[in-house]
Short mmCIF file of C-alpha atoms and ligand atoms in Angstrom, two decimals:
data_model
loop_
_atom_site.label_atom_id
_atom_site.label_comp_id
_atom_site.label_asym_id
_atom_site.label_seq_id
_atom_site.Cartn_x
_atom_site.Cartn_y
_atom_site.Cartn_z
CA MET A 102 23.59 3.51 8.17
CA SER A 103 27.10 2.52 6.85
CA VAL A 104 28.32 -1.11 6.74
CA GLN A 105 30.89 -0.10 9.47
CA LYS A 106 28.28 1.34 11.36
CA VAL A 107 26.48 -1.67 11.37
CA LEU A 108 28.93 -3.99 11.52
CA GLU A 109 29.52 -1.73 14.88
CA LEU A 110 26.64 -2.14 15.80
CA ILE A 111 26.06 -6.07 15.88
CA LYS A 112 29.21 -5.76 18.26
CA GLU A 113 28.01 -2.79 20.68
CA LYS A 114 24.35 -4.22 20.83
CA ASN A 115 25.56 -8.02 21.33
CA ILE A 116 23.46 -8.79 18.20
CA GLU A 117 23.61 -12.50 17.66
CA PHE A 118 21.93 -12.92 14.29
CA VAL A 119 21.50 -10.64 10.92
CA ASP A 120 18.22 -10.99 9.14
CA PHE A 121 18.68 -10.31 5.33
CA ARG A 122 15.60 -9.66 3.65
CA PHE A 123 13.89 -9.06 0.11
CA VAL A 124 10.53 -8.29 -1.31
CA ASP A 125 9.04 -10.28 -4.03
CA LEU A 126 6.42 -9.60 -6.79
CA ALA A 127 3.23 -9.50 -4.47
CA GLY A 128 5.30 -7.47 -2.02
CA ARG A 129 5.62 -9.70 0.68
CA ALA A 130 9.18 -9.86 2.64
CA HIS A 131 11.54 -13.28 3.06
CA HIS A 132 14.24 -13.71 4.70
CA ILE A 133 16.93 -15.74 5.72
CA THR A 134 18.99 -15.68 8.93
CA LEU A 135 23.48 -16.01 9.15
CA PRO A 136 25.00 -16.03 12.94
CA ALA A 137 26.40 -13.08 13.21
CA SER A 138 29.71 -14.30 13.23
CA GLU A 139 29.42 -15.32 9.92
CA VAL A 140 28.70 -11.45 8.84
CA ASP A 141 31.49 -9.39 8.21
CA ALA A 142 32.17 -6.45 5.53
CA GLU A 143 32.64 -8.76 2.88
CA THR A 144 28.70 -10.16 3.48
CA PHE A 145 28.14 -6.47 2.02
CA VAL A 146 29.95 -6.92 -1.24
CA ASN A 147 29.22 -10.70 -1.90
CA GLY A 148 25.86 -11.18 -0.50
CA VAL A 149 23.66 -13.44 0.57
CA ALA A 150 22.44 -16.68 -2.16
CA PHE A 151 18.89 -17.90 -2.34
CA ASP A 152 17.01 -19.72 -4.65
CA GLY A 153 14.75 -17.40 -6.62
CA SER A 154 12.59 -20.46 -8.37
CA SER A 155 11.09 -21.15 -5.11
CA ILE A 156 9.51 -17.17 -5.02
CA ALA A 157 6.43 -16.68 -6.93
CA GLY A 158 6.35 -14.52 -9.82
CA PHE A 159 10.32 -14.82 -10.11
CA ARG A 160 12.72 -17.19 -11.74
CA GLY A 161 12.18 -20.31 -13.72
CA ILE A 162 13.92 -23.84 -12.22
CA GLU A 163 16.86 -23.36 -14.88
CA GLU A 164 17.92 -19.98 -13.46
CA SER A 165 17.33 -19.97 -9.81
CA ASP A 166 20.51 -19.09 -8.34
CA MET A 167 20.31 -15.46 -6.83
CA VAL A 168 22.14 -12.96 -4.37
CA MET A 169 21.05 -10.49 -1.50
CA MET A 170 22.90 -7.43 -1.86
CA PRO A 171 22.20 -5.70 1.84
CA ASP A 172 21.19 -2.72 2.18
CA ALA A 173 23.54 -1.26 5.32
CA GLU A 174 20.80 1.77 5.47
CA THR A 175 18.10 0.03 6.23
CA ALA A 176 19.41 -1.64 9.12
CA TYR A 177 17.16 -2.44 12.22
CA VAL A 178 16.69 -4.34 15.48
CA ASP A 179 14.34 -7.08 15.27
CA PRO A 180 11.79 -6.06 17.86
CA PHE A 181 9.89 -9.48 18.34
CA THR A 182 12.83 -11.90 18.07
CA ALA A 183 14.30 -13.89 21.44
CA HIS A 184 17.39 -13.54 20.16
CA SER A 185 18.88 -10.20 19.37
CA THR A 186 18.34 -9.98 15.63
CA LEU A 187 19.56 -6.89 13.50
CA ILE A 188 17.10 -6.90 9.87
CA VAL A 189 18.68 -6.01 6.64
CA MET A 190 16.54 -5.15 3.65
CA SER A 191 18.58 -6.19 0.47
CA ASN A 192 18.47 -5.96 -3.24
CA ILE A 193 18.19 -8.74 -5.35
CA HIS A 194 21.21 -9.47 -8.02
CA THR A 195 21.62 -11.99 -10.70
CA PRO A 196 24.98 -14.32 -9.84
CA ASP A 197 26.20 -12.15 -12.42
CA GLY A 198 26.46 -9.19 -9.99
CA VAL A 199 24.08 -7.15 -11.80
CA ARG A 200 20.53 -6.41 -10.34
CA TYR A 201 17.31 -8.38 -11.12
CA GLU A 202 15.00 -6.65 -13.14
CA ARG A 203 12.02 -8.07 -11.23
CA ASP A 204 13.37 -6.96 -8.22
CA PRO A 205 10.91 -4.49 -7.03
CA ARG A 206 13.56 -2.25 -5.11
CA SER A 207 15.31 -2.15 -8.14
CA ILE A 208 12.41 -0.40 -9.59
CA ALA A 209 11.81 1.77 -6.91
CA HIS A 210 15.32 3.01 -7.24
CA LYS A 211 15.17 3.05 -11.34
CA ALA A 212 12.15 5.29 -10.56
CA GLU A 213 14.24 7.90 -8.20
CA GLU A 214 16.68 8.11 -10.60
CA TYR A 215 14.27 8.82 -13.42
CA LEU A 216 12.51 11.56 -11.58
CA GLN A 217 16.70 13.13 -11.28
CA THR A 218 16.85 12.94 -15.56
CA THR A 219 13.89 14.99 -16.00
CA GLY A 220 14.74 17.92 -14.70
CA VAL A 221 11.40 18.65 -12.82
CA GLY A 222 12.59 18.09 -9.03
CA THR A 223 15.20 16.56 -7.01
CA ALA A 224 12.76 14.81 -4.89
CA ALA A 225 9.48 12.96 -4.67
CA PHE A 226 7.83 12.33 -1.55
CA PHE A 227 5.21 10.03 -0.51
CA ALA A 228 2.94 9.15 2.56
CA PRO A 229 0.97 6.21 2.87
CA GLU A 230 -2.25 6.09 5.07
CA SER A 231 -2.36 1.73 5.14
CA GLU A 232 -6.04 0.94 7.19
CA PHE A 233 -5.83 -2.39 8.63
CA PHE A 234 -8.05 -4.84 10.86
CA ILE A 235 -7.35 -5.91 14.25
CA PHE A 236 -9.52 -8.99 14.60
CA ASP A 237 -9.53 -12.13 17.32
CA ASP A 238 -8.04 -14.96 15.88
CA VAL A 239 -11.88 -16.40 16.56
CA ARG A 240 -13.66 -13.97 15.00
CA TYR A 241 -11.61 -14.29 11.74
CA GLU A 242 -12.68 -17.74 11.62
CA SER A 243 -16.28 -16.68 11.94
CA THR A 244 -15.53 -14.11 9.40
CA MET A 245 -14.46 -16.85 6.92
CA ASN A 246 -16.86 -19.24 7.77
CA SER A 247 -20.32 -17.47 8.59
CA SER A 248 -23.27 -15.96 7.19
CA SER A 249 -21.82 -12.85 6.26
CA PHE A 250 -20.94 -14.05 3.08
CA PHE A 251 -25.23 -13.54 2.03
CA VAL A 252 -25.88 -10.45 4.26
CA ASP A 253 -27.07 -7.73 2.00
CA SER A 254 -28.24 -4.70 4.12
CA GLU A 255 -26.20 -2.99 6.17
CA GLU A 256 -28.51 -3.32 9.17
CA ALA A 257 -27.78 -7.72 9.15
CA ALA A 258 -24.76 -6.62 8.76
CA TRP A 259 -24.10 -4.80 11.58
CA ASN A 260 -26.40 -7.58 13.52
CA THR A 261 -24.59 -10.28 12.71
CA ASN A 262 -20.94 -8.33 13.95
CA ARG A 263 -22.78 -7.51 17.06
CA LYS A 264 -23.34 -11.31 17.49
CA GLU A 265 -19.39 -12.39 16.52
CA GLU A 266 -18.56 -10.12 19.40
CA GLY A 267 -18.64 -12.50 22.37
CA GLY A 268 -20.08 -12.05 25.43
CA ASN A 269 -22.56 -8.88 25.84
CA LEU A 270 -19.94 -5.85 27.57
CA ALA A 271 -22.14 -3.31 25.34
CA PHE A 272 -20.31 -0.27 23.87
CA LYS A 273 -20.13 -2.12 20.37
CA VAL A 274 -18.62 -0.22 17.74
CA GLY A 275 -22.42 -0.97 14.71
CA VAL A 276 -21.23 -0.85 10.60
CA LYS A 277 -19.25 2.41 9.98
CA GLY A 278 -19.31 3.34 13.85
CA GLY A 279 -15.94 2.94 14.69
CA TYR A 280 -14.53 6.65 13.72
CA VAL A 281 -12.49 7.83 16.75
CA PRO A 282 -14.71 6.99 19.92
CA VAL A 283 -12.96 6.73 23.19
CA ALA A 284 -12.61 3.43 25.16
CA PRO A 285 -14.61 0.90 26.38
CA VAL A 286 -15.48 1.82 22.44
CA ASP A 287 -12.31 1.71 21.15
CA SER A 288 -11.04 -1.43 22.53
CA GLN A 289 -7.76 -1.25 20.73
CA GLN A 290 -6.08 1.68 22.21
CA ASP A 291 -3.29 -0.41 23.72
CA ILE A 292 -2.52 -2.73 21.06
CA ARG A 293 -1.94 0.33 18.55
CA SER A 294 0.24 2.31 20.89
CA GLU A 295 2.18 -0.99 21.23
CA MET A 296 2.48 -0.96 17.31
CA VAL A 297 3.61 2.97 17.67
CA ARG A 298 6.38 2.33 20.45
CA LEU A 299 7.94 -0.61 18.37
CA LEU A 300 8.02 1.50 15.14
CA GLN A 301 9.32 4.14 16.73
CA GLU A 302 11.77 2.34 18.43
CA SER A 303 12.64 0.66 14.41
CA GLY A 304 13.38 3.93 14.01
CA LEU A 305 10.09 5.51 11.85
CA ARG A 306 8.52 8.81 13.02
CA VAL A 307 4.82 8.10 13.40
CA GLU A 308 2.42 11.25 13.60
CA ARG A 309 -0.65 9.76 15.01
CA HIS A 310 -2.96 6.27 15.43
CA HIS A 311 -6.45 6.07 15.72
CA HIS A 312 -9.34 3.20 15.35
CA GLU A 313 -10.77 3.66 11.88
CA VAL A 314 -14.32 4.27 10.63
CA ALA A 315 -15.19 0.55 10.53
CA THR A 316 -16.67 -1.92 13.11
CA ALA A 317 -14.82 -3.04 15.89
CA GLY A 318 -10.95 -3.07 15.42
CA GLN A 319 -9.71 -1.19 11.85
CA ALA A 320 -7.04 0.88 12.72
CA GLU A 321 -4.93 3.45 10.84
CA ILE A 322 -1.06 4.52 11.88
CA ASN A 323 0.28 7.70 10.12
CA PHE A 324 3.75 8.14 9.38
CA ARG A 325 6.46 10.96 8.47
CA PHE A 326 7.09 11.07 4.37
CA ASP A 327 9.86 10.05 2.72
CA THR A 328 11.43 9.94 -0.47
CA LEU A 329 10.27 6.59 -2.98
CA THR A 330 12.61 4.06 -1.85
CA LYS A 331 12.69 4.87 1.83
CA THR A 332 8.83 4.88 2.41
CA ALA A 333 8.19 1.54 0.88
CA ASP A 334 11.30 -0.05 3.28
CA ASN A 335 9.11 1.95 5.88
CA LEU A 336 5.71 0.13 4.67
CA MET A 337 7.51 -3.08 4.92
CA LYS A 338 8.54 -2.30 8.22
CA TYR A 339 5.09 -0.73 8.81
CA LYS A 340 3.82 -3.71 8.02
CA TYR A 341 5.71 -6.76 9.81
CA ILE A 342 5.24 -4.83 13.12
CA VAL A 343 1.94 -4.57 13.07
CA HIS A 344 1.52 -7.93 12.18
CA ASN A 345 3.71 -9.72 14.81
CA VAL A 346 1.92 -7.00 17.24
CA ALA A 347 -1.10 -8.35 16.80
CA ARG A 348 0.04 -11.91 17.07
CA GLN A 349 1.84 -11.52 20.39
CA TYR A 350 -1.57 -9.64 21.88
CA GLY A 351 -3.43 -13.19 20.26
CA LYS A 352 -5.55 -11.30 18.07
CA VAL A 353 -4.65 -11.20 14.01
CA ALA A 354 -3.84 -8.08 11.67
CA THR A 355 -5.10 -8.01 8.03
CA PHE A 356 -4.24 -4.74 5.36
CA MET A 357 -6.91 -6.92 2.87
CA PRO A 358 -9.12 -4.28 1.16
CA LYS A 359 -12.33 -5.81 1.91
CA PRO A 360 -12.49 -8.60 5.19
CA LEU A 361 -16.09 -7.17 5.72
CA PHE A 362 -18.86 -7.15 3.04
CA GLY A 363 -21.10 -3.92 4.08
CA ASP A 364 -18.92 -2.09 6.07
CA ASN A 365 -15.62 -0.08 4.87
CA GLY A 366 -12.36 -1.58 3.66
CA SER A 367 -8.68 -0.83 4.09
CA GLY A 368 -7.56 1.84 1.54
CA MET A 369 -3.73 2.96 1.47
CA HIS A 370 -4.32 6.81 0.33
CA VAL A 371 -1.19 8.00 -0.76
CA HIS A 372 0.25 11.91 -0.04
CA GLN A 373 2.78 12.99 -2.75
CA SER A 374 4.55 15.94 -3.73
CA ILE A 375 7.80 16.62 -5.86
CA PHE A 376 10.25 19.33 -4.25
CA ASN A 377 13.54 20.63 -6.01
CA GLU A 378 16.25 21.32 -3.55
CA GLY A 379 14.29 21.80 -0.66
CA GLU A 380 11.77 23.80 -1.94
CA PRO A 381 8.13 22.34 -2.58
CA LEU A 382 6.85 22.59 -5.87
CA PHE A 383 3.07 21.76 -6.45
CA TYR A 384 2.27 24.74 -4.20
CA GLU A 385 1.02 28.63 -5.69
CA LYS A 386 -0.80 30.72 -3.53
CA GLY A 387 -4.24 31.45 -5.08
CA GLY A 388 -5.19 28.24 -7.58
CA TYR A 389 -7.46 26.03 -6.83
CA ALA A 390 -6.54 24.25 -3.32
CA ASN A 391 -3.21 26.65 -3.73
CA LEU A 392 -2.31 23.90 -6.27
CA SER A 393 0.38 24.64 -9.00
CA GLN A 394 0.35 24.27 -12.60
CA MET A 395 2.67 21.05 -11.96
CA ALA A 396 0.58 19.80 -9.09
CA LEU A 397 -2.56 19.83 -11.85
CA ASN A 398 -0.66 18.32 -14.12
CA TYR A 399 0.97 15.35 -11.85
CA ILE A 400 -3.05 14.90 -10.85
CA GLY A 401 -3.83 14.79 -15.04
CA GLY A 402 -1.63 11.89 -15.37
CA ILE A 403 -2.53 10.12 -12.36
CA LEU A 404 -6.08 10.34 -13.67
CA TYR A 405 -5.47 9.93 -17.20
CA HIS A 406 -3.33 6.41 -16.23
CA ALA A 407 -5.64 5.58 -13.12
CA PRO A 408 -7.24 2.01 -15.19
CA ALA A 409 -3.68 0.84 -16.03
CA LEU A 410 -2.21 2.13 -12.51
CA ILE A 411 -5.05 0.76 -10.23
CA ALA A 412 -3.25 -2.96 -11.82
CA ILE A 413 -0.89 -2.06 -9.75
CA THR A 414 -1.85 -0.06 -7.00
CA ASN A 415 -5.24 -2.04 -6.15
CA PRO A 416 -3.43 -5.58 -7.34
CA SER A 417 -5.73 -8.13 -6.24
CA THR A 418 -9.21 -9.54 -6.95
CA ASN A 419 -10.62 -7.88 -3.23
CA SER A 420 -9.02 -4.55 -4.31
CA PHE A 421 -12.22 -4.27 -6.53
CA LYS A 422 -14.49 -5.35 -3.52
CA ARG A 423 -13.65 -2.33 -1.64
CA LEU A 424 -13.74 -0.11 -4.94
CA VAL A 425 -17.34 0.23 -4.59
CA PRO A 426 -19.75 3.44 -3.67
CA GLY A 427 -21.01 4.58 -0.28
CA TYR A 428 -17.36 2.85 1.95
CA GLU A 429 -15.47 6.41 1.68
CA ALA A 430 -13.23 4.29 -1.31
CA PRO A 431 -13.13 6.41 -4.04
CA VAL A 432 -15.31 5.06 -7.25
CA ASN A 433 -14.88 8.55 -9.72
CA LEU A 434 -12.16 9.48 -11.30
CA VAL A 435 -11.91 12.80 -10.30
CA PHE A 436 -10.24 15.42 -8.04
CA SER A 437 -11.48 17.41 -5.62
CA LYS A 438 -10.11 19.05 -2.02
CA GLY A 439 -12.92 17.48 -0.24
CA ASN A 440 -14.85 14.69 -1.50
CA ARG A 441 -13.86 11.64 -0.38
CA SER A 442 -15.50 9.85 -3.47
CA ALA A 443 -12.82 11.04 -5.67
CA ALA A 444 -10.08 9.23 -6.57
CA VAL A 445 -7.54 12.29 -6.32
CA ARG A 446 -8.35 14.81 -3.12
CA ILE A 447 -6.37 17.78 -2.00
CA PRO A 448 -5.65 18.06 1.66
CA VAL A 449 -6.37 21.52 2.97
CA ALA A 450 -6.81 21.63 6.37
CA ALA A 451 -3.77 22.90 8.17
CA VAL A 452 -1.78 22.39 5.28
CA THR A 453 1.76 24.62 5.10
CA PRO A 454 3.48 25.14 1.48
CA LYS A 455 5.53 22.27 2.20
CA GLY A 456 2.86 20.29 3.22
CA CYS A 457 0.99 20.78 -0.04
CA ARG A 458 0.38 18.08 -1.97
CA ILE A 459 -2.01 15.60 -3.39
CA GLU A 460 -3.58 12.44 -2.35
CA PHE A 461 -4.37 9.62 -4.56
CA ARG A 462 -7.06 7.49 -2.54
CA THR A 463 -7.89 4.48 -4.76
CA PRO A 464 -4.66 1.83 -3.54
CA ASP A 465 -4.59 -0.39 -0.62
CA SER A 466 -2.05 -1.90 1.02
CA THR A 467 -2.51 -5.41 -1.30
CA ALA A 468 -0.06 -3.29 -3.92
CA ASN A 469 3.73 -3.87 -3.59
CA PRO A 470 4.65 -0.41 -2.59
CA TYR A 471 7.47 0.00 -4.49
CA LEU A 472 5.69 -0.68 -7.59
CA ALA A 473 2.85 1.37 -6.62
CA PHE A 474 4.89 4.18 -6.01
CA ALA A 475 7.07 3.96 -9.12
CA ALA A 476 4.16 3.76 -11.38
CA MET A 477 2.34 6.30 -9.61
CA LEU A 478 5.08 8.68 -9.85
CA MET A 479 5.81 7.58 -13.58
CA ALA A 480 2.36 8.30 -13.85
CA GLY A 481 2.28 11.95 -12.62
CA LEU A 482 5.87 12.92 -14.36
CA ASP A 483 3.91 11.68 -17.48
CA GLY A 484 1.39 13.90 -16.72
CA ILE A 485 4.20 16.93 -16.43
CA LYS A 486 5.76 16.41 -19.13
CA ARG A 487 2.71 16.10 -21.50
CA LYS A 488 0.72 18.71 -19.58
CA ILE A 489 -2.13 16.75 -19.33
CA ASP A 490 -4.89 18.96 -17.98
CA PRO A 491 -7.17 17.22 -15.70
CA THR A 492 -9.87 19.75 -16.03
CA ALA A 493 -9.59 20.00 -20.23
CA LEU A 494 -10.30 16.36 -20.10
CA GLY A 495 -13.14 16.26 -17.74
CA TYR A 496 -11.60 15.53 -14.38
CA GLY A 497 -12.92 18.44 -12.21
CA PRO A 498 -12.64 19.76 -9.87
CA TYR A 499 -15.15 18.29 -8.63
CA ASP A 500 -16.93 19.78 -5.19
CA LYS A 501 -20.31 19.18 -5.30
CA ASN A 502 -21.40 15.64 -3.51
CA ILE A 503 -21.08 13.19 -6.63
CA TYR A 504 -24.23 11.04 -5.59
CA GLU A 505 -26.16 14.48 -5.98
CA LEU A 506 -24.92 15.32 -9.55
CA SER A 507 -27.88 14.94 -12.55
CA ASP A 508 -27.98 11.92 -14.62
CA GLU A 509 -26.41 13.99 -16.96
CA GLU A 510 -23.67 14.88 -15.09
CA LYS A 511 -22.99 11.34 -14.00
CA LYS A 512 -22.39 10.27 -17.20
CA GLU A 513 -19.09 12.37 -17.82
CA ILE A 514 -17.52 10.92 -14.80
CA ARG A 515 -15.42 8.23 -15.23
CA SER A 516 -14.93 4.98 -12.83
CA VAL A 517 -12.78 3.02 -11.65
CA PRO A 518 -11.94 -0.15 -13.25
CA GLY A 519 -14.96 -2.99 -11.83
CA THR A 520 -12.63 -6.11 -11.85
CA LEU A 521 -8.92 -6.80 -11.90
CA ASP A 522 -9.19 -8.33 -14.97
CA GLU A 523 -10.56 -4.96 -16.26
CA ALA A 524 -7.18 -3.39 -14.51
CA LEU A 525 -5.17 -5.49 -16.38
CA ASP A 526 -6.97 -5.16 -19.55
CA ALA A 527 -6.29 -1.15 -18.82
CA LEU A 528 -2.12 -1.94 -18.11
CA GLU A 529 -1.99 -3.99 -21.39
CA ALA A 530 -3.22 -1.29 -23.77
CA ASP A 531 -1.48 1.90 -21.64
CA TYR A 532 2.13 0.85 -20.40
CA GLU A 533 4.33 3.06 -22.17
CA PHE A 534 4.65 5.84 -19.04
CA LEU A 535 5.52 3.32 -17.12
CA THR A 536 8.74 1.65 -19.48
CA GLU A 537 9.74 5.53 -20.35
CA GLY A 538 13.74 6.06 -19.01
CA GLY A 539 13.67 2.42 -18.79
CA VAL A 540 11.92 2.13 -15.46
CA PHE A 541 9.58 -0.55 -15.62
CA THR A 542 10.02 -3.64 -18.59
CA LYS A 543 7.85 -4.27 -21.67
CA GLU A 544 9.19 -7.79 -20.07
CA PHE A 545 8.42 -7.19 -16.50
CA ILE A 546 4.96 -5.98 -16.97
CA ASP A 547 4.22 -9.09 -19.02
CA ASN A 548 5.29 -10.83 -16.40
CA TYR A 549 3.22 -9.14 -13.99
CA VAL A 550 -0.27 -9.29 -16.21
CA ALA A 551 0.15 -13.08 -16.10
CA PHE A 552 1.31 -13.56 -12.55
CA LYS A 553 -1.97 -11.57 -11.81
CA ARG A 554 -4.28 -13.32 -14.40
CA ALA A 555 -3.63 -16.40 -13.19
CA GLU A 556 -4.54 -14.75 -9.27
CA ALA A 557 -7.78 -13.66 -11.43
CA LYS A 558 -8.46 -16.89 -12.78
CA ALA A 559 -7.70 -19.11 -9.54
CA VAL A 560 -10.97 -17.07 -7.62
CA SER A 561 -13.30 -16.73 -10.22
CA ILE A 562 -12.90 -20.81 -10.64
CA ARG A 563 -13.97 -21.35 -7.25
CA VAL A 564 -17.48 -22.02 -6.08
CA HIS A 565 -18.24 -18.66 -3.75
CA PRO A 566 -20.76 -19.54 -0.66
CA TYR A 567 -22.85 -16.54 -2.25
CA GLU A 568 -23.46 -19.19 -5.10
CA TYR A 569 -25.41 -20.99 -2.61
CA GLY A 570 -27.85 -18.58 -1.67
CA LEU A 571 -28.63 -17.70 -5.28
CA TYR A 572 -28.41 -21.36 -6.66
CA PHE A 573 -28.72 -23.85 -4.54
CA ASP A 574 -32.52 -24.71 -4.73
CA CYS A 575 -32.97 -24.22 -8.36
N1 LIG B 734 -11.43 3.05 4.58
C1 LIG B 734 -11.78 4.37 3.59
C2 LIG B 734 -11.01 3.44 2.40
O1 LIG B 734 -11.49 2.70 1.82
C3 LIG B 734 -11.44 5.36 3.88
C4 LIG B 734 -11.70 6.14 5.55
C5 LIG B 734 -10.91 7.17 5.55
O2 LIG B 734 -9.89 7.47 6.15
N2 LIG B 734 -11.57 8.39 5.86
O3 LIG B 734 -9.88 4.27 1.59
MG1 LIG B 735 -5.99 8.77 7.52
MG1 LIG B 736 -7.74 5.98 7.25
MG1 LIG B 737 -6.33 9.89 3.75
#
């Protein structure tokens, strides 16, 4: 939508307010709202000022003046406000009028521009499958405070979860028992359908929704692929609508990767492919999973850089509680056309040449989508540029059940990092693929690592409830 169209829309729809948003380092949206009467063509040229010093991970107090520069293309009507409000995502500029180097959207744009300069293709497409839980507020409280910290076996976790369900209406979902059962087992059809309705109204093309594998309340809604920055914008819209529909129903939605110990966590698998002038470049009939050499090299880049990449795609201490064996979350740095414990899967069911893509299953929704998609593209492009052969480097393909391999074979397989700190170590040792073409800067990465190290430290110095079970009676 052009600026002109936005201004017309404000008139046509009697929009009362325009809500300007930007995204911080951690991937959270922030907003400042102007009465529509204060918004004109100039607003899109001069921007909207805000104080960058109050935003975690941005500027110091000595240089706090920042400007939101609205991107008219992103405008949509807020489905939740009592007063009709138009939401517009913005880029961040410094007072000197240049793009702010820590603005995640600026990095996403730079990654897209870099792709053009490589000659590899004209567009990279992304489609995230962002899973989440819908909890009752009550259940959320009890999850935070309850004995689930102490539960060690799946059976015990199952019992704990059943108890927390409240009145006995039966048809409970057990641990890992939630994959696509109909109502009354699935009690959240209407909430998800309402989310989908509002997503569609807000301009997203939604493909499907379902109850996910974990016990009551895990959900997934899939929307259509798009280019890098657009998909990150779409994911911000998706999270906003999911959170707020849950709130309308008196529930709470969380994208936290592992809210329940002993049950499946929530991932954000990301499907990716490259096209040239509308032609798919990842497909070649007859190859492994009908993948082209370019797709294999892209996979090589992703897997080779995975330990560093994961500091950006799985950037929370909680992320690593999901990346453990037994819960369909990937642990092994291998690729495969079926295996769900592989970090890279190649979907083969119902796939056309245009739909041919790779699926990186490691990421979760604590990732900042602008940074995560940009970093994955950079890793994949590095693989293409350096012709990284994933098979020669021992990344597979592995189509057997990895748990059934011999110890000797298993030794060959590399794993994802075990903690956020390990991933940050890997990023400090391997970041040049990100700074190629100036997409990420070394200064940005240093600041990002410091920001995340502080988070890991804050968690590690706190006394954990489980420590009472282990040590209190010493
Ligand atoms: N929830 C699983 C994960 O953590 C994925 C389950 C699925 O989509 N098959 O990635
Ligand atoms: Mg899915
Ligand atoms: Mg899923
Ligand atoms: Mg998937």
